[in-house]
Coordinates of C-alpha atoms and ligand atoms in Angstrom, one line a residue:
X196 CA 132.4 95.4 76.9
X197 CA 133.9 91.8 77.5
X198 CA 134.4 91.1 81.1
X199 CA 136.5 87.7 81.7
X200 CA 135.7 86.0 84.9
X201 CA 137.2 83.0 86.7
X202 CA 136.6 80.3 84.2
X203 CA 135.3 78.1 86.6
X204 CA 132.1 79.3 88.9
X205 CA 132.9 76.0 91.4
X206 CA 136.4 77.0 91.7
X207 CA 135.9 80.8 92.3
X208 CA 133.3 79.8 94.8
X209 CA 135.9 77.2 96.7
X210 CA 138.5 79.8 96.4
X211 CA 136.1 82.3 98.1
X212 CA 134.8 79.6 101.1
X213 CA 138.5 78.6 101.6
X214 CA 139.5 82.3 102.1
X215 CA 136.0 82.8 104.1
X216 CA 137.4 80.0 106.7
X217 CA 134.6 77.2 105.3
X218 CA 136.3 73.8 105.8
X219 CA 136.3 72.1 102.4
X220 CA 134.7 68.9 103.5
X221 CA 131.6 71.2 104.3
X222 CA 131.3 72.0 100.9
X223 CA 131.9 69.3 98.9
X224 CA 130.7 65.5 98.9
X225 CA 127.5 66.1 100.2
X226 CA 123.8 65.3 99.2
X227 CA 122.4 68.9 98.3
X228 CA 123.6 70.4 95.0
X229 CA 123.8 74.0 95.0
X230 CA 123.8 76.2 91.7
X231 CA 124.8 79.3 90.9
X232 CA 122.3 80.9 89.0
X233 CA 124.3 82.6 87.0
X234 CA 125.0 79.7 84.7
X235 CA 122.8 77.7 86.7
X236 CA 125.9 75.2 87.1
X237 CA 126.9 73.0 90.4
X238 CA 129.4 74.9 92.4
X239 CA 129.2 72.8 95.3
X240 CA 127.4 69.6 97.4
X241 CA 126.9 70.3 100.9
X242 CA 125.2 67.9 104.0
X243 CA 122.2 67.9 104.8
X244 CA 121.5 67.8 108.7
X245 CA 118.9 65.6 109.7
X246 CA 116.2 66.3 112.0
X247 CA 118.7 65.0 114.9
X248 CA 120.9 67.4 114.2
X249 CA 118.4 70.0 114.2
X250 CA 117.0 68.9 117.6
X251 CA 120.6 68.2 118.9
X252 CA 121.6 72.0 117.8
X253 CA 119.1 73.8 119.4
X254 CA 119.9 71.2 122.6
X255 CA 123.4 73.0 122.4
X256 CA 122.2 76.3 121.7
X257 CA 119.7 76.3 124.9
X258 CA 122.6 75.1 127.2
X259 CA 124.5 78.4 125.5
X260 CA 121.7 80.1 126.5
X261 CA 122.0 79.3 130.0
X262 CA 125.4 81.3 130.2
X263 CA 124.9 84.2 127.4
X264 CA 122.1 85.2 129.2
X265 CA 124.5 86.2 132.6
X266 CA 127.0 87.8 130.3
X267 CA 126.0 91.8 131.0
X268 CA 124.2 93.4 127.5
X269 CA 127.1 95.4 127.1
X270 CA 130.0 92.7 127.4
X271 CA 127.4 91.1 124.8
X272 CA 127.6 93.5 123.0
X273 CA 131.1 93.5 122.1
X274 CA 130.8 90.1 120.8
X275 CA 128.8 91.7 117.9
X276 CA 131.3 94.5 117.1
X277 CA 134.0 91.8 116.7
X278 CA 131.0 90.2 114.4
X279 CA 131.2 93.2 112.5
X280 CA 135.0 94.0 112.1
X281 CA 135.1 90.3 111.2
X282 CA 132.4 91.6 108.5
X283 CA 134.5 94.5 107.1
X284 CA 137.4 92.4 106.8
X285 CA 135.3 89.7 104.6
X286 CA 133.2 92.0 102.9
X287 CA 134.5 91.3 99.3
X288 CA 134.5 88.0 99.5
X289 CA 131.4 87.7 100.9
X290 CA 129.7 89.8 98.7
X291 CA 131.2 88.3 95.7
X292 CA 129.4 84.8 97.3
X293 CA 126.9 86.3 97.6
X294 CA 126.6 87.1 93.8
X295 CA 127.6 83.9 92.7
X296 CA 125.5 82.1 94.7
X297 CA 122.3 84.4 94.9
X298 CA 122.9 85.7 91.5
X299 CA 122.3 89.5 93.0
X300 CA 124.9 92.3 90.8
X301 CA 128.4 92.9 92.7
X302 CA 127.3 96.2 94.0
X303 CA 124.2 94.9 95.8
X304 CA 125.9 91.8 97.0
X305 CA 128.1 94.1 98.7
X306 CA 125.4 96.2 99.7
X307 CA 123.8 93.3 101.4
X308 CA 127.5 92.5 103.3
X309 CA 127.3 96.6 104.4
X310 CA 123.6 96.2 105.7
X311 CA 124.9 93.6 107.8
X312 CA 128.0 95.8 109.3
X313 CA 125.5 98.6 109.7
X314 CA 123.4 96.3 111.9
X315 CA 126.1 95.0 114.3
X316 CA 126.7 99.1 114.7
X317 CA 123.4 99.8 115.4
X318 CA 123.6 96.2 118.1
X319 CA 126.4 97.5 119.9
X320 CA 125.4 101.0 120.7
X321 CA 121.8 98.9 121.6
X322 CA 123.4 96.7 124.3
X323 CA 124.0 99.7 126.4
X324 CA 120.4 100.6 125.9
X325 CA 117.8 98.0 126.4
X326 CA 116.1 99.8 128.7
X327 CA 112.8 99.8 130.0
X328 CA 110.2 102.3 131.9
X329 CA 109.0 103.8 135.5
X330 CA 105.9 103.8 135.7
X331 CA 103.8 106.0 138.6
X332 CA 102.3 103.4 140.9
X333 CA 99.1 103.8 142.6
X334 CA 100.5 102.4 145.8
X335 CA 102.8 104.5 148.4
X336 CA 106.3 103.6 148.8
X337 CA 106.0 101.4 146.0
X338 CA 108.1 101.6 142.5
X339 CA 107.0 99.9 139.4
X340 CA 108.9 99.2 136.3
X341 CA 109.7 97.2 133.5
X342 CA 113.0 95.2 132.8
X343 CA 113.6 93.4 129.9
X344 CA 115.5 89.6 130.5
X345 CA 117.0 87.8 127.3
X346 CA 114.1 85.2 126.3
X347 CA 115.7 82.2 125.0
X348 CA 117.1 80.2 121.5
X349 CA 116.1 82.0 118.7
X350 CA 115.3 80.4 115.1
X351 CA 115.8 82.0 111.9
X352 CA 114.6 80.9 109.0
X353 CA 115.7 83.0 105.4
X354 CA 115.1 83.3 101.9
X355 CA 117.3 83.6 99.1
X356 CA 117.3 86.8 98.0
X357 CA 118.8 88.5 101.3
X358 CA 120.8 85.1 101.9
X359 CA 123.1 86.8 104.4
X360 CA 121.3 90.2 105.9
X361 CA 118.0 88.5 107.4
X362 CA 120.4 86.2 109.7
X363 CA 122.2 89.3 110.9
X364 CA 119.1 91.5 111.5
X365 CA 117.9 88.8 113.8
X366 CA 120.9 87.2 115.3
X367 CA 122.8 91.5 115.5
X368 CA 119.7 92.1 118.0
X369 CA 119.3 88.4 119.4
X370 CA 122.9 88.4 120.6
X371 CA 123.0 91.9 122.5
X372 CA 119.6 90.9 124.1
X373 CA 121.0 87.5 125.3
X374 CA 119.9 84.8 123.0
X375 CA 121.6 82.2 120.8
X376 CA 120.7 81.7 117.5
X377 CA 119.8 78.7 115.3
X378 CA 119.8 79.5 111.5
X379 CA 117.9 77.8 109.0
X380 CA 119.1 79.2 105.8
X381 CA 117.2 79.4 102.4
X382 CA 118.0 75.5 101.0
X383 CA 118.8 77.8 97.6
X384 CA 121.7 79.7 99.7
X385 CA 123.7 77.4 102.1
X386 CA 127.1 78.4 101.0
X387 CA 126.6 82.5 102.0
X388 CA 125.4 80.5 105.1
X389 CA 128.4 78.6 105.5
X390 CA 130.7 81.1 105.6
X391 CA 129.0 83.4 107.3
X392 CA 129.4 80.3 110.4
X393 CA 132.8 81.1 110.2
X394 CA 132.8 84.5 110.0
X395 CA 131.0 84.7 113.4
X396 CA 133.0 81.8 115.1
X397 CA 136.3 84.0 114.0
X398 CA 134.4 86.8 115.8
X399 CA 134.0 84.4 119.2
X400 CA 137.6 83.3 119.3
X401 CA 138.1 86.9 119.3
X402 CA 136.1 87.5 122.2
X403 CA 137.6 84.9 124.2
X404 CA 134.9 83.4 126.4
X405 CA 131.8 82.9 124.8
X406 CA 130.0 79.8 125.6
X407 CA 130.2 77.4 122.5
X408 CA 127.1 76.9 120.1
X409 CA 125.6 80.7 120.4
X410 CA 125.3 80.7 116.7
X411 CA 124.7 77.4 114.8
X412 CA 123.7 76.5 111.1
X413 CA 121.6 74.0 109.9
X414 CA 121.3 73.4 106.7
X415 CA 118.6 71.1 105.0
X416 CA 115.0 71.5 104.0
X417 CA 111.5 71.6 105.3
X418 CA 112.2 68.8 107.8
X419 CA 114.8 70.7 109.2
X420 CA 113.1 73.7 109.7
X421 CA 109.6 72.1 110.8
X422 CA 111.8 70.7 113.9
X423 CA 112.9 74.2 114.3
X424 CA 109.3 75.3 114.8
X425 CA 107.9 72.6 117.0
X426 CA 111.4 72.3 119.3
X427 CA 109.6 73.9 122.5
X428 CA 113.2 75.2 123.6
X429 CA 112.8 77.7 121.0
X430 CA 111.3 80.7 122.0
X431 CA 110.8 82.9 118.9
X432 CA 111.0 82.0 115.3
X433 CA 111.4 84.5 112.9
X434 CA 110.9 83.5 109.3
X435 CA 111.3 85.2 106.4
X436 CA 109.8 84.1 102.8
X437 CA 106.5 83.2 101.0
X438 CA 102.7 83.9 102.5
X439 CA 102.7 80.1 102.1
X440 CA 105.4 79.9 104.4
X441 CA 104.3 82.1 106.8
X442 CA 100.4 80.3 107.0
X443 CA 102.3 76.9 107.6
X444 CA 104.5 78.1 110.9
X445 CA 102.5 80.6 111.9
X446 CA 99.9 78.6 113.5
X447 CA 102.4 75.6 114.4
X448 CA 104.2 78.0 116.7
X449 CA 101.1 79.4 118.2
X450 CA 100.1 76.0 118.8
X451 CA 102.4 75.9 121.5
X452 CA 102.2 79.6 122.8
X453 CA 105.7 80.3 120.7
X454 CA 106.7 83.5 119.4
X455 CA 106.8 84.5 115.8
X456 CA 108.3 87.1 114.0
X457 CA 106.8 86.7 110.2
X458 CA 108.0 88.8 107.5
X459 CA 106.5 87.3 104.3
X460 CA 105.3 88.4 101.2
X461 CA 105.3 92.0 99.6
X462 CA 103.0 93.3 96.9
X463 CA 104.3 97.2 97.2
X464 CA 103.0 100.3 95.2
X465 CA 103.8 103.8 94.7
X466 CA 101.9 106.9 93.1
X467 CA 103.3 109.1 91.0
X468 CA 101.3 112.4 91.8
X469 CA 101.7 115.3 89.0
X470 CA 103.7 117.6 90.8
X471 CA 106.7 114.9 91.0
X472 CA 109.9 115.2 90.0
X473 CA 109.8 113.1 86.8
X474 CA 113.5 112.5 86.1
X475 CA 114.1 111.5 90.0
X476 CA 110.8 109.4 89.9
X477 CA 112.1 107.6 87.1
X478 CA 115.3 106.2 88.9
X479 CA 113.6 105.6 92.0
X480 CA 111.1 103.2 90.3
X481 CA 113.5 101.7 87.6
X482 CA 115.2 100.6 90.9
X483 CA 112.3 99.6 92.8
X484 CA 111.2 97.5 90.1
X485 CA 114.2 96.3 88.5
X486 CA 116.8 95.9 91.1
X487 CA 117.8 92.8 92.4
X488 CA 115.9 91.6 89.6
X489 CA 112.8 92.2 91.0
X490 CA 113.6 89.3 93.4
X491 CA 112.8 91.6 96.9
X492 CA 110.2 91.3 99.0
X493 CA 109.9 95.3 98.7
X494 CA 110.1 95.1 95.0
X495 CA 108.0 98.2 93.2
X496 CA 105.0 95.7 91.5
X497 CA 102.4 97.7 91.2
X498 CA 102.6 101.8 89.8
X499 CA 99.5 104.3 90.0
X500 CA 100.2 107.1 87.7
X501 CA 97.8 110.6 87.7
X502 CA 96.2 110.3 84.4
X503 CA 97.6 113.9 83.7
X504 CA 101.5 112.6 83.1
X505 CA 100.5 108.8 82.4
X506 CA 101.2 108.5 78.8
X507 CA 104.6 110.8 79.0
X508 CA 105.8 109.0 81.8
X509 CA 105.2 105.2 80.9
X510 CA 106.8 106.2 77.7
X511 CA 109.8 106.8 79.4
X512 CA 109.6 104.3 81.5
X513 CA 109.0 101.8 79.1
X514 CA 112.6 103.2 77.2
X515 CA 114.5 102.6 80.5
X516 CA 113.2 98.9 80.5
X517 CA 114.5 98.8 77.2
X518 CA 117.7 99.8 77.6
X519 CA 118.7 98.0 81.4
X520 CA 121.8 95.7 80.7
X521 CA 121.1 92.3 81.5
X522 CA 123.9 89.4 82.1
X523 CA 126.3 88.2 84.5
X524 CA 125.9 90.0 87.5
X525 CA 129.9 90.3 88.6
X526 CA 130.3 92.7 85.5
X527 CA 130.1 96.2 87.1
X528 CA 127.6 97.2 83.8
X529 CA 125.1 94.7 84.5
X530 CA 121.8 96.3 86.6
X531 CA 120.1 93.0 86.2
X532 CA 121.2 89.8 87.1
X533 CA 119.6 86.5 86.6
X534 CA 116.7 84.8 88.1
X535 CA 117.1 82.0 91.1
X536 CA 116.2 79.4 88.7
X537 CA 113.6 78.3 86.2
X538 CA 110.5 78.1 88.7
X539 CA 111.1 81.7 88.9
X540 CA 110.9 82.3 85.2
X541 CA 107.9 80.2 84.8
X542 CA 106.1 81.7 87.4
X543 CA 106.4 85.0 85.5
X544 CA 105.4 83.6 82.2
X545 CA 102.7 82.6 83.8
X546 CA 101.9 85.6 85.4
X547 CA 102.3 87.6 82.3
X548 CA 99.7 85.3 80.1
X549 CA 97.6 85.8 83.4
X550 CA 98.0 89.3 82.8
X551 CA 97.2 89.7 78.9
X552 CA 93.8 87.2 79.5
X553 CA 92.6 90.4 82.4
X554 CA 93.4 92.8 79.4
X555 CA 97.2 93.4 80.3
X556 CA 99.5 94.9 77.6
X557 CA 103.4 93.6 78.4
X558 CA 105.9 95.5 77.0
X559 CA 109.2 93.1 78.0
X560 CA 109.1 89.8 79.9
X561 CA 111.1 87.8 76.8
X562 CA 114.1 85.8 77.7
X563 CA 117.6 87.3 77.4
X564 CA 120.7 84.5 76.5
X565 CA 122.9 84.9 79.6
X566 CA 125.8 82.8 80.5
X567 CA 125.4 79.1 80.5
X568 CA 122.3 78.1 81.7
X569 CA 121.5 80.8 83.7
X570 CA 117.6 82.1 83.4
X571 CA 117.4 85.4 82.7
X572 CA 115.0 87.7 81.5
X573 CA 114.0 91.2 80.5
X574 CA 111.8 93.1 82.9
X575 CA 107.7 93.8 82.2
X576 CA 106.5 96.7 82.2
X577 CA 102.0 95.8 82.5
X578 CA 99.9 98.6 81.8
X579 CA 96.7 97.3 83.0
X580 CA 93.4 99.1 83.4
X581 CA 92.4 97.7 87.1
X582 CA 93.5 95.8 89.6
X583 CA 93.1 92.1 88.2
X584 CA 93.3 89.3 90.2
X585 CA 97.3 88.4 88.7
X586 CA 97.8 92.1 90.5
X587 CA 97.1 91.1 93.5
X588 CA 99.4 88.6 94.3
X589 CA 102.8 88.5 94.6
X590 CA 104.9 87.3 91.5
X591 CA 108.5 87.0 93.0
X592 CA 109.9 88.5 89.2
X593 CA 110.6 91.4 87.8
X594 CA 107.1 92.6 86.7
X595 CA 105.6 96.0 87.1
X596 CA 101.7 96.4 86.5
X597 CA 100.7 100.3 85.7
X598 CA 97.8 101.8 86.4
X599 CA 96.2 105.1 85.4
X600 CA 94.6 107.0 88.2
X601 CA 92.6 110.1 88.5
X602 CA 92.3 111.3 92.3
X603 CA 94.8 110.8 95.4
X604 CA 91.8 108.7 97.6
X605 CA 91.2 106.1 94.5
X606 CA 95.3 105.6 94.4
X607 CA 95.2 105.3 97.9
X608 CA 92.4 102.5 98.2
X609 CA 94.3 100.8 95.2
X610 CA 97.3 100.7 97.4
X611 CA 95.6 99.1 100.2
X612 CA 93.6 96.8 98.0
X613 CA 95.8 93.8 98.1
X614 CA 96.0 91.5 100.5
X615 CA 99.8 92.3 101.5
X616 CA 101.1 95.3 103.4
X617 CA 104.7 95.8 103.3
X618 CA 106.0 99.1 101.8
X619 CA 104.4 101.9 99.4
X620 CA 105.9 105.2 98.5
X621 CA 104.6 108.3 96.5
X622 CA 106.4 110.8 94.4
X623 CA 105.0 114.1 94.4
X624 CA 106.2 118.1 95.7
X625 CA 103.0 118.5 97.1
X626 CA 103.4 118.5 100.7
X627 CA 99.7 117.6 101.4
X628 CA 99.6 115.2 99.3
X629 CA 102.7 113.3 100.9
X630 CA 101.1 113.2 104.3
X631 CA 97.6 112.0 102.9
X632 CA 99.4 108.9 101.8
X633 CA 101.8 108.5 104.8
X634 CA 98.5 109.0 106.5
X635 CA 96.5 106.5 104.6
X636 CA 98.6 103.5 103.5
X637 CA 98.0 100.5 105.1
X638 CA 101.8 99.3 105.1
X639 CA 104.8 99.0 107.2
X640 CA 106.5 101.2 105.2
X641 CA 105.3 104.4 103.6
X642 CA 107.9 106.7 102.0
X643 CA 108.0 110.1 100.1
X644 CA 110.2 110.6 97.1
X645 CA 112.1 107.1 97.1
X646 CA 111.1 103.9 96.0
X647 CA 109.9 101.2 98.4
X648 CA 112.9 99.4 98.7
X649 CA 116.0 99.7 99.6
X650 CA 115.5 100.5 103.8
X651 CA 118.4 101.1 106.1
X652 CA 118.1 99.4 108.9
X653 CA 117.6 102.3 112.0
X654 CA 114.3 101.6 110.6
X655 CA 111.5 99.0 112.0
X656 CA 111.4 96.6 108.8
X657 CA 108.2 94.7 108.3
X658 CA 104.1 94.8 107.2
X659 CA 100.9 94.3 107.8
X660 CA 98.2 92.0 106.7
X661 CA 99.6 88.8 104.5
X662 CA 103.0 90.1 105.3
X663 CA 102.8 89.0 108.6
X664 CA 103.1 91.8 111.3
X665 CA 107.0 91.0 112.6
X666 CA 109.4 94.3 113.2
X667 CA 112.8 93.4 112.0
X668 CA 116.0 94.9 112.3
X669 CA 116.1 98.7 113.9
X670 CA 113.6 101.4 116.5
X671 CA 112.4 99.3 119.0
X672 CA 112.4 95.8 117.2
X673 CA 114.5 94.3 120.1
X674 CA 111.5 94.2 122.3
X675 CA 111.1 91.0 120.3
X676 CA 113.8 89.3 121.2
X677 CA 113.9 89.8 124.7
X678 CA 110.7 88.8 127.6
X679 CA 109.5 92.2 129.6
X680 CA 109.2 91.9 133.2
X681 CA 106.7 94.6 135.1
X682 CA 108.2 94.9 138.8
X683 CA 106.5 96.2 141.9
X684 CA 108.4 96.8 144.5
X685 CA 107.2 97.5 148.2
X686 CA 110.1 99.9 150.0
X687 CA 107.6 100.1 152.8
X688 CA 106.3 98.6 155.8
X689 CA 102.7 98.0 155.5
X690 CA 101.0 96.5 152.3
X691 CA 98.7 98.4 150.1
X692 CA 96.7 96.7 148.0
X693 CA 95.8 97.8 144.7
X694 CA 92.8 98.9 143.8
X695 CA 91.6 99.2 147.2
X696 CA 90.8 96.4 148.1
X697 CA 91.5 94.8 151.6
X698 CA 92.0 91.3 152.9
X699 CA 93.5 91.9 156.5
X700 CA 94.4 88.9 158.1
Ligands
LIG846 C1 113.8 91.2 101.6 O1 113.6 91.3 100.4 O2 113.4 90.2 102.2 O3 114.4 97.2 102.0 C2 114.3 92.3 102.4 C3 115.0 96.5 101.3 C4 116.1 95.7 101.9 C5 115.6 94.4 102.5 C6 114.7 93.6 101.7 N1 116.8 96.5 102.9 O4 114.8 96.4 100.1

């Protein structure tokens, strides 16, 4: 099937940002090329902020602070459900941005725009319930409990792949709990950025008297975002992206008592047990795997199959990977779009040849001719025969390593035996089986007959280990964004010491 497209990626991008409310002059004439990967041409030059725009920002945003934070929860609260109409009105144009700037298929650049409309659902029906315990004091006439108090600016720093969602799990929460936000977006990604800005300042007009700068963007690279982390009027950082990433701010904001919420890399597995459903296994991992181009930080990279069903199963797999259309991702047929750009391709190659010297067989992996100069590839499929060192880390591609295994407690180690701990799933019907491995999974995620990607976001998002430990977007991930005050009070008229002791003037 020939699918005809705008002509002109740049244009169909300005169209889009004009439509989106993006001032022109923000996306053109500037210092910082941005591609689309999909031909991997120039659609647009935006400005780079400099450091003292970055300090100056988050200047404006802790002033902003000083008023958001008297604003009740639930008046707040309605700011982000103006957020999210503003959402639903935008979504196809934003989605379509994000394809053509992320490189994502149509369908999941749309999902992405829907994650973030869930999100400001879930907010809203939050800022009425951010509430916090009674706890039984020792002391007569005396109540304790805890309150929780918005904690201050918030920094978010994102990656390309969710260019748009990451900012709105944060800032969603971040708003009903109080804080401003300052948004370092991925410097791959500024336009999805960019109109997102508008999106949300459409949404404050709307509300009438929010105090200016509660949401700001700040576009540039690792300068820019270094002065985010060391600003000591940010309170919380959360950062989403590499290990690498995560080891360089990680200590810099605990260097000065800061808070971080890291959610970095992802080397996930699942087992395929030999009760499971084969046909719904199959989907579930072609997704994992494939989807998004295997350009998730809960991308399926590593598969333990029971010995019993490997060579039946693989096989199969192996004709799915075959027969996955790759290409443009705006034409509904294609399930695999292209990479971010040619580091991404070389660091698979790379990855593969790592692969075949530990005794790695790739099926896959070659180049596919896309449009223009966009990199795009088909996806491996590495049946390997243990857990090599190349296994171990995380290769941000489409690559799946496969693994023979003969008992549940081996596949379980294997799972844990990486230094990352972000999502795992197993397939099987057998009930004991399931909760052995929700049991014994070392992750933040551990799921039963689906792949592990794809979360909604009523769920805590994050891992353990190299991943980094943060809780993003749903349970009780707001705690994060807001500072938990115990209070004692005395209702009576002498003074009780705790624990008995006495000190009578
Ligand atoms: C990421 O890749 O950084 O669970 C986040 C998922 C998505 C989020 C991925 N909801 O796959």
């Amino acid at each position: 099937m020939t699918v005809l497209f705008a002509p002109n990626i740049a244009d169909e991008a300005a169209a889009l940002l004009t439509r989106l409310g993006v001032a022109p002059g923000a996306f053109t004439g500037g210092g910082r090329e941005v591609r689309s990967p999909i031909t991997g041409e120039t659609i647009a030059k935006v400005h780079d902020a400099s450091t003292a725009d970055a300090a100056a920002a988050i200047e404006a945003a802790h002033a902003a602070f000083a008023a958001w934070r008297k604003v009740p929860a639930p008046r707040r609260g309605e700011l982000v459900r103006l957020l999210g109409e503003e959402l639903r009105a935008a979504k196809a144009d934003l989605g379509l941005l994000v394809t053509l700037e992320a490189g994502k298929t149509l369908s999941e650049g749309l999902g992405e725009v829907q994650e973030m409309i869930d999100i400001c659902d879930y907010a809203v029906g939050l800022s009425r319930q951010l509430f916090g315990l009674a706890i039984a004091t020792e002391r007569p006439d005396h109540r304790m409990m805890e309150t929780w108090h918005p904690l201050g600016v918030v920094g978010v720093i994102s990656a390309f792949n969710f260019p748009v969602a990451v900012w709105s799990w944060n800032s969603a929460l971040a708003l009903v709990c109080g804080d401003p936000v300052v948004w370092k977006p991925s410097e791959k990604t500024p336009l999805t950025a960019l109109a997102v800005q508008a999106i949300f300042e459409r949404a404050a007009a709307r509300f009438g008297d929010a105090p200016a700068h509660l949401s700001s963007v700040i576009i540039g690279g690792r300068e820019v975002g270094e002065a985010l982390v060391d600003h000591p009027k940010v309170a919380l950082v959360s950062a989403t992206g590499s290990t690498a990433m995560g080891r360089a701010v990680g200590p810099r904001l605990a260097a000065r008592f800061a808070r971080s919420l890291l959610e970095l890399g992802g080397n996930n597995a699942a087992v395929v047990a030999p009760s499971a459903d084969l046909d719904l296994t199959l989907r579930g991992v072609a997704f994992a795997a494939m989807g998004t181009a295997g350009q998730r930080c809960t991308t399926l990279r590593r598969l333990f199959v029971h010995e019993s069903i490997y060579e039946g199963f693989v096989a199969k797999l192996k004709a799915a990977y075959a027969s996955v259309r790759i290409g443009d991702p705006r034409d509904p047929d294609t399930l695999i779009g292209p990479l971010i750009d040619e580091g991404s391709a070389a660091a698979m190659r790379k990855a593969l040849d790592d692969a075949t010297a530990a005794g790695g067989k790739v099926t896959g992996g070659e180049t596919v001719k896309g449009p223009g100069q966009g990199v795009y590839v088909r996806p491996a499929i590495v049946e390997m025969t243990a857990q090599a060192d190349v296994v171990r880390r995380e290769t941000f591609a489409p690559i799946l390593y496969v693994m023979p295994y003969s008992d549940l407690d081996q596949a379980i180690a294997l799972n844990n035996d990486v230094p990352q701990g972000l999502s795992s799933s197993i397939f099987t019907l057998n009930a004991r089986e399931a909760e052995r491995f929700v049991a014994g999974s070392d992750c933040g995620i551990a799921n039963v007959n689906i792949g592990p990607s794809g979360a909604e976001i009523g769920g805590a998002f994050g891992g353990e280990k190299e991943t980094g430990g943060g809780r993003e977007a749903g349970s009780d991930s707001w705690k994060a964004y807001m500072r938990r005050a115990t209070n004692t009070v005395n209702y009576g008229e002498t003074l009780p010491l705790a624990q008995g002791v006495k000190f009578d003037i």
